[in-house]
Amino acid sequence: MTPDRVRAPGRIWLRLAALLVVLNGTFPMIWIFLTSLKTESELTRRPITWLPLEPTLANYVRAFADQPLWLYVVNSLVVALLSTALSILAASLAAYALARLRVRGRELILAALVAVSTFPLITLLVPLFQIMRGLGLLNTYPALVLPYAVLNLPVCTLVLVSFFESIPKDLENAAMLDGCTRLGALWRIVIPLSAPGMFTAAILAFVNAWDEFLLALSFLGSQRMRTVSVGITLYQGEFAFPWPLISAALMMALLPVVVLIVLFQERVVSGLTQGGLKG
């Protein structure tokens, strides 16, 4: 048998495995979208209809009419963007220090970052709530921006360290010989060359902040400050769960993340693969 014939079964299995992974990741979103186009009566009929018999956009109209969904989306965007920017700024400085400077206990610090990133969020809820209440920040954007930035900092730092270490030091030395400060070399040389890693870390931070529910529910009690993850829970009643309506609201909540991933998918994939190879 030729080598190509020997490898053919292996390639088929790899493609099937890849197809299963793709279906596993996309089927929930597809099902939510199809549900959002159905009526309540069609959703409960037997046997189940996979495709809507009479597609309708009424659930999307109701999603914006029953609750201020646009306001929730805007609140989530503000919180996610601000916390992501703050995380990336702090993580860039921390990662550069760990990658370039002679920091005592560097390995211990990296191990601590890994350990901290695994802490269950529920264990931090009470102390964070007391801090925010003491600072008078409840029902304000900083009540979520600051905790999200801190919680995303370990992951962002770990991602960026591997990228910064891969950049030759000679480039920074040449920039500093030309009059750049070390901080200037970071912003003008290291960060532009680490663009895939920056995008990867930023999108991870953004998605984590966008999806977070527990802190948003606990720190923002005012309706005008609610984020979309909390706002979606308001569509259900005490005895009723209007799944088509909730699905329509979920699709609007997923839309910004999907657009972000589609726009920057090449940089994200590049950042994940390069980070894996260099780490």
XYZ file of N, CA, C and O in Angstrom, residues 92-214:
492
model
N 0.085 44.038 30.081
C 1.250 44.340 29.242
C 2.454 44.715 30.095
O 3.575 44.235 29.863
N 2.223 45.556 31.085
C 3.319 45.973 31.962
C 3.822 44.801 32.805
O 5.031 44.610 32.962
N 2.876 44.022 33.350
C 3.268 42.886 34.180
C 4.002 41.824 33.361
O 5.032 41.282 33.797
N 3.491 41.531 32.165
C 4.110 40.504 31.325
C 5.494 40.947 30.860
O 6.422 40.132 30.788
N 5.652 42.226 30.561
C 6.965 42.717 30.125
C 7.980 42.604 31.257
O 9.142 42.229 31.034
N 7.553 42.929 32.458
C 8.452 42.817 33.604
C 8.880 41.365 33.818
O 10.059 41.076 34.071
N 7.940 40.441 33.709
C 8.258 39.022 33.916
C 9.096 38.457 32.770
O 9.898 37.539 32.980
N 8.915 38.992 31.568
C 9.632 38.462 30.410
C 11.015 39.069 30.228
O 11.917 38.415 29.688
N 11.223 40.305 30.668
C 12.466 41.001 30.355
C 13.316 41.359 31.579
O 14.544 41.359 31.514
N 12.675 41.707 32.660
C 13.430 42.170 33.822
C 13.824 40.997 34.719
O 13.208 39.935 34.682
N 14.837 41.210 35.518
C 15.274 40.190 36.469
C 14.432 40.293 37.731
O 14.748 41.019 38.662
N 13.333 39.561 37.719
C 12.378 39.608 38.825
C 12.624 38.424 39.743
O 12.644 37.270 39.296
N 12.826 38.705 40.996
C 13.016 37.610 41.962
C 11.724 36.803 42.111
O 10.640 37.350 42.186
N 11.886 35.508 42.154
C 10.727 34.640 42.308
C 9.820 34.622 41.094
O 8.606 34.462 41.227
N 10.405 34.775 39.901
C 9.608 34.825 38.675
C 8.744 33.574 38.522
O 7.544 33.674 38.225
N 9.335 32.413 38.693
C 8.582 31.173 38.528
C 7.462 31.057 39.558
O 6.378 30.554 39.263
N 7.737 31.544 40.755
C 6.712 31.514 41.803
C 5.554 32.443 41.447
O 4.378 32.109 41.677
N 5.874 33.590 40.872
C 4.837 34.534 40.461
C 3.967 33.930 39.354
O 2.737 34.033 39.378
N 4.615 33.289 38.375
C 3.858 32.659 37.294
C 2.959 31.541 37.830
O 1.810 31.401 37.398
N 3.486 30.768 38.777
C 2.676 29.706 39.382
C 1.496 30.300 40.156
O 0.386 29.755 40.134
N 1.749 31.427 40.825
C 0.670 32.086 41.565
C -0.406 32.607 40.614
O -1.608 32.540 40.922
N 0.000 33.109 39.452
C -0.973 33.582 38.469
C -1.868 32.441 37.989
O -3.084 32.605 37.836
N -1.252 31.293 37.756
C -2.039 30.125 37.337
C -3.005 29.713 38.440
O -4.182 29.415 38.186
N -2.525 29.717 39.675
C -3.375 29.305 40.802
C -4.531 30.279 41.014
O -5.678 29.865 41.218
N -4.235 31.569 40.946
C -5.275 32.586 41.169
C -6.354 32.516 40.094
O -7.541 32.721 40.373
N -5.946 32.203 38.866
C -6.918 32.160 37.769
C -7.919 31.013 37.913
O -8.934 30.994 37.223
N -7.634 30.063 38.799
C -8.540 28.920 38.990
C -9.479 29.101 40.183
O -10.297 28.222 40.441
N -9.373 30.206 40.904
C -10.235 30.420 42.075
C -11.700 30.490 41.642
O -12.030 31.204 40.688
N -12.606 29.797 42.319
C -14.046 29.937 42.021
C -14.508 31.355 42.349
O -14.170 31.910 43.399
N -15.280 31.933 41.453
C -15.717 33.318 41.631
C -16.592 33.482 42.864
O -16.570 34.536 43.512
N -17.339 32.456 43.213
C -18.248 32.547 44.353
C -17.486 32.814 45.649
O -18.007 33.455 46.562
N -16.236 32.360 45.755
C -15.454 32.577 46.971
C -15.026 34.031 47.118
O -14.654 34.462 48.215
N -15.048 34.788 46.022
C -14.632 36.183 46.058
C -15.802 37.146 46.153
O -15.593 38.357 46.285
N -17.021 36.619 46.075
C -18.189 37.490 45.992
C -18.344 38.385 47.218
O -18.510 39.603 47.090
N -18.298 37.804 48.401
C -18.548 38.579 49.625
C -17.479 39.648 49.847
O -17.812 40.822 50.061
N -16.181 39.317 49.811
C -15.191 40.379 50.000
C -15.257 41.464 48.924
O -15.096 42.653 49.237
N -15.504 41.081 47.672
C -15.624 42.088 46.613
C -16.836 42.986 46.848
O -16.768 44.205 46.643
N -17.930 42.402 47.295
C -19.133 43.196 47.570
C -18.874 44.192 48.694
O -19.278 45.364 48.612
N -18.192 43.738 49.742
C -17.896 44.642 50.851
C -16.975 45.775 50.422
O -17.133 46.929 50.847
N -15.997 45.466 49.561
C -15.089 46.500 49.068
C -15.846 47.526 48.233
O -15.683 48.746 48.405
N -16.680 47.052 47.314
C -17.426 47.971 46.450
C -18.413 48.811 47.251
O -18.600 49.996 46.981
N -19.028 48.200 48.255
C -19.957 48.966 49.102
C -19.203 49.999 49.921
O -19.656 51.142 50.083
N -18.037 49.614 50.439
C -17.236 50.564 51.199
C -16.758 51.737 50.359
O -16.642 52.867 50.864
N -16.483 51.494 49.093
C -16.041 52.569 48.194
C -17.204 53.342 47.597
O -16.989 54.335 46.880
N -18.428 52.906 47.869
C -19.604 53.585 47.321
C -19.758 53.408 45.819
O -20.282 54.291 45.139
N -19.343 52.259 45.303
C -19.356 52.029 43.859
C -20.490 51.132 43.389
O -20.596 50.873 42.181
N -21.320 50.650 44.299
C -22.431 49.801 43.870
C -23.346 50.570 42.921
O -23.567 51.770 43.084
N -23.881 49.870 41.927
C -24.745 50.460 40.902
C -24.016 51.496 40.047
O -24.607 52.468 39.585
N -22.732 51.273 39.846
C -21.946 52.095 38.928
C -21.107 51.166 38.052
O -20.866 50.009 38.399
N -20.642 51.682 36.919
C -19.802 50.882 36.033
C -18.519 50.389 36.710
O -18.128 49.234 36.525
N -17.825 51.240 37.495
C -16.593 50.753 38.134
C -16.800 49.546 39.042
O -15.845 48.801 39.293
N -18.026 49.344 39.549
C -18.287 48.185 40.407
C -18.021 46.880 39.679
O -17.707 45.865 40.310
N -18.149 46.877 38.342
C -17.846 45.682 37.553
C -16.533 45.818 36.798
O -15.811 44.831 36.624
N -16.221 47.022 36.338
C -15.004 47.216 35.541
C -13.760 46.826 36.337
O -12.892 46.087 35.841
N -13.664 47.284 37.574
C -12.472 47.007 38.381
C -12.328 45.516 38.721
O -11.257 44.940 38.510
N -13.383 44.838 39.224
C -13.226 43.404 39.488
C -12.945 42.592 38.226
O -12.124 41.673 38.250
N -13.618 42.901 37.128
C -13.387 42.159 35.896
C -11.951 42.326 35.423
O -11.319 41.367 34.957
N -11.430 43.548 35.512
C -10.051 43.780 35.091
C -9.080 42.963 35.933
O -8.130 42.361 35.413
N -9.320 42.918 37.237
C -8.441 42.150 38.134
C -8.568 40.649 37.875
O -7.568 39.924 37.833
N -9.790 40.172 37.671
C -10.008 38.744 37.462
C -9.430 38.266 36.130
O -8.993 37.114 36.011
N -9.416 39.133 35.125
C -8.867 38.763 33.820
C -7.355 38.969 33.738
O -6.723 38.486 32.800
N -6.800 39.665 34.701
C -5.373 39.999 34.654
C -4.459 38.768 34.625
O -3.504 38.739 33.832
N -4.675 37.736 35.450
C -3.764 36.579 35.398
C -3.720 35.906 34.035
O -2.637 35.605 33.522
N -4.885 35.662 33.424
C -4.920 34.990 32.128
C -4.248 35.847 31.061
O -3.456 35.349 30.250
N -4.567 37.139 31.041
C -3.966 38.042 30.047
C -2.454 38.103 30.216
O -1.706 38.118 29.229
N -1.986 38.140 31.447
C -0.547 38.201 31.702
C 0.153 36.938 31.217
O 1.193 36.997 30.565
N -0.421 35.785 31.509
C 0.178 34.520 31.078
C 0.236 34.418 29.558
O 1.218 33.910 28.996
N -0.801 34.888 28.879
C -0.808 34.853 27.413
C 0.292 35.750 26.854
O 1.021 35.370 25.925
N 0.452 36.937 27.423
C 1.392 37.904 26.873
C 2.846 37.576 27.202
O 3.746 37.937 26.443
N 3.079 36.915 28.326
C 4.458 36.591 28.691
C 5.122 35.760 27.609
O 6.270 36.015 27.212
N 4.430 34.743 27.100
C 5.036 33.871 26.092
C 5.330 34.625 24.806
O 6.325 34.344 24.126
N 4.510 35.601 24.456
C 4.751 36.380 23.246
C 5.923 37.335 23.424
O 6.758 37.486 22.543
N 5.975 37.993 24.566
C 7.070 38.936 24.801
C 8.416 38.226 24.837
O 9.431 38.763 24.380
N 8.437 37.006 25.383
C 9.688 36.261 25.459
C 10.194 35.850 24.075
O 11.394 35.623 23.887
N 9.291 35.744 23.102
C 9.690 35.303 21.764
C 10.294 36.419 20.917
O 10.854 36.159 19.855
N 10.175 37.661 21.363
C 10.693 38.800 20.586
C 12.161 39.014 20.940
O 12.520 39.117 22.128
N 13.040 39.075 19.936
C 14.472 39.251 20.212
C 14.754 40.538 20.993
O 14.204 41.598 20.678
N 15.590 40.416 22.002
C 15.932 41.591 22.805
C 16.718 42.627 22.007
O 16.731 43.807 22.356
N 17.377 42.170 20.931
C 18.182 43.098 20.137
C 17.335 44.226 19.567
O 17.824 45.347 19.392
N 16.080 43.951 19.249
C 15.210 44.989 18.699
C 14.974 46.096 19.720
O 14.995 47.288 19.388
N 14.757 45.699 20.964
C 14.553 46.701 22.019
C 15.848 47.458 22.304
O 15.835 48.685 22.495
N 16.968 46.729 22.327
C 18.249 47.391 22.577
C 18.559 48.425 21.501
O 19.057 49.524 21.791
N 18.240 48.077 20.250
C 18.476 49.024 19.157
C 17.590 50.257 19.320
O 18.038 51.393 19.075
N 16.349 50.051 19.726
C 15.443 51.186 19.927
C 15.923 52.076 21.068
O 15.867 53.309 20.970
N 16.439 51.464 22.136
C 16.921 52.264 23.265
C 18.215 52.992 22.929
O 18.470 54.086 23.430
N 19.034 52.413 22.046
C 20.231 53.116 21.585
C 19.867 54.340 20.762
O 20.608 55.333 20.727
N 18.719 54.281 20.095
C 18.253 55.416 19.298
C 17.521 56.455 20.133
O 17.005 57.439 19.583
N 17.476 56.251 21.442
C 16.885 57.260 22.321
C 15.581 56.872 22.969
O 15.007 57.647 23.730
N 15.085 55.661 22.682
C 13.823 55.200 23.292
C 14.064 54.820 24.750
O 15.108 54.265 25.087
N 13.103 55.107 25.589
C 13.139 54.573 26.944
C 12.670 53.123 26.901
O 12.176 52.645 25.888
N 12.826 52.427 28.034
C 12.354 51.043 28.066
C 10.844 50.977 27.847
O 10.351 50.086 27.151
N 10.132 51.934 28.446
C 8.682 51.957 28.251
C 8.338 52.273 26.800
O 7.400 51.707 26.229
N 9.121 53.170 26.195
C 8.899 53.481 24.782
C 9.161 52.286 23.889
O 8.449 52.052 22.909
N 10.184 51.509 24.218
C 10.473 50.294 23.442
C 9.337 49.286 23.573
O 9.010 48.573 22.620
N 8.733 49.241 24.757
C 7.596 48.339 24.953
C 6.445 48.717 24.028
O 5.900 47.868 23.322
N 6.061 50.001 24.015
C 4.898 50.427 23.237
C 5.177 50.449 21.736
O 4.277 50.212 20.932
N 6.418 50.753 21.353
C 6.713 50.926 19.925
C 7.264 49.668 19.260
O 7.163 49.527 18.037
N 7.847 48.770 20.018
C 8.467 47.580 19.427
C 7.763 46.306 19.862
O 7.268 45.525 19.033
N 7.701 46.078 21.161
C 7.227 44.791 21.675
C 5.733 44.588 21.416
O 5.316 43.540 20.891
N 4.923 45.564 21.777
C 3.474 45.400 21.629
C 3.044 45.250 20.172
O 2.250 44.356 19.847
N 3.549 46.085 19.238
C 3.153 45.856 17.832
C 3.549 44.479 17.303
O 2.793 43.864 16.536
N 4.714 43.986 17.705
C 5.146 42.664 17.245
C 4.374 41.538 17.924
O 4.389 40.397 17.450
N 3.710 41.848 19.023
C 2.916 40.847 19.754
C 1.430 41.014 19.483
O 0.596 40.604 20.309
N 1.076 41.582 18.351
C -0.334 41.863 18.038
C -1.238 40.637 18.155
O -2.331 40.727 18.739
N -0.856 39.459 17.631
C -1.744 38.290 17.797
C -2.017 37.959 19.260
O -3.155 37.642 19.629
N -0.981 38.040 20.084
C -1.177 37.771 21.501
C -2.035 38.820 22.176
O -2.858 38.497 23.046
N -1.876 40.084 21.778
C -2.690 41.153 22.348
C -4.163 40.938 22.009
O -5.040 41.093 22.864
N -4.436 40.579 20.749
C -5.822 40.341 20.335
C -6.399 39.139 21.072
O -7.567 39.152 21.491
N -5.606 38.094 21.228
C -6.076 36.901 21.925
C -6.436 37.226 23.371
O -7.508 36.861 23.864
N -5.531 37.907 24.059
C -5.782 38.262 25.454
C -6.983 39.193 25.579
O -7.812 39.048 26.496
N -7.093 40.150 24.653
C -8.203 41.102 24.711
C -9.543 40.417 24.501
O -10.525 40.712 25.202
N -9.617 39.500 23.557
C -10.891 38.827 23.294
C -11.258 37.894 24.439
O -12.434 37.793 24.820
N -10.286 37.226 25.025
C -10.568 36.394 26.201
C -11.129 37.246 27.342
O -12.110 36.868 27.993
N -10.524 38.405 27.567
C -10.989 39.299 28.631
C -12.378 39.840 28.318
O -13.243 39.920 29.203
N -12.602 40.203 27.057
C -13.903 40.757 26.663
C -15.015 39.729 26.844
O -16.074 40.039 27.410
N -14.787 38.520 26.368
C -15.821 37.479 26.459
C -16.106 37.126 27.915
O -17.265 36.938 28.306
N -15.063 37.035 28.736
C -15.268 36.744 30.156
C -16.111 37.824 30.826
O -17.005 37.523 31.633
N -15.817 39.089 30.510
C -16.582 40.189 31.098
C -18.004 40.229 30.556
O -18.956 40.516 31.289
N -18.164 39.935 29.281
C -19.493 39.971 28.654
C -20.405 38.886 29.225
O -21.597 39.118 29.432
N -19.867 37.720 29.486
C -20.676 36.584 29.928
C -20.927 36.554 31.435
O -21.825 35.829 31.887
N -20.144 37.274 32.197
C -20.205 37.134 33.656
C -21.589 37.504 34.191
O -22.198 38.489 33.771
N -22.067 36.724 35.137
C -23.426 36.905 35.660
C -23.458 37.202 37.154
O -24.193 38.082 37.600
N -22.660 36.478 37.935
C -22.789 36.533 39.391
C -22.510 37.931 39.937
O -23.302 38.484 40.716
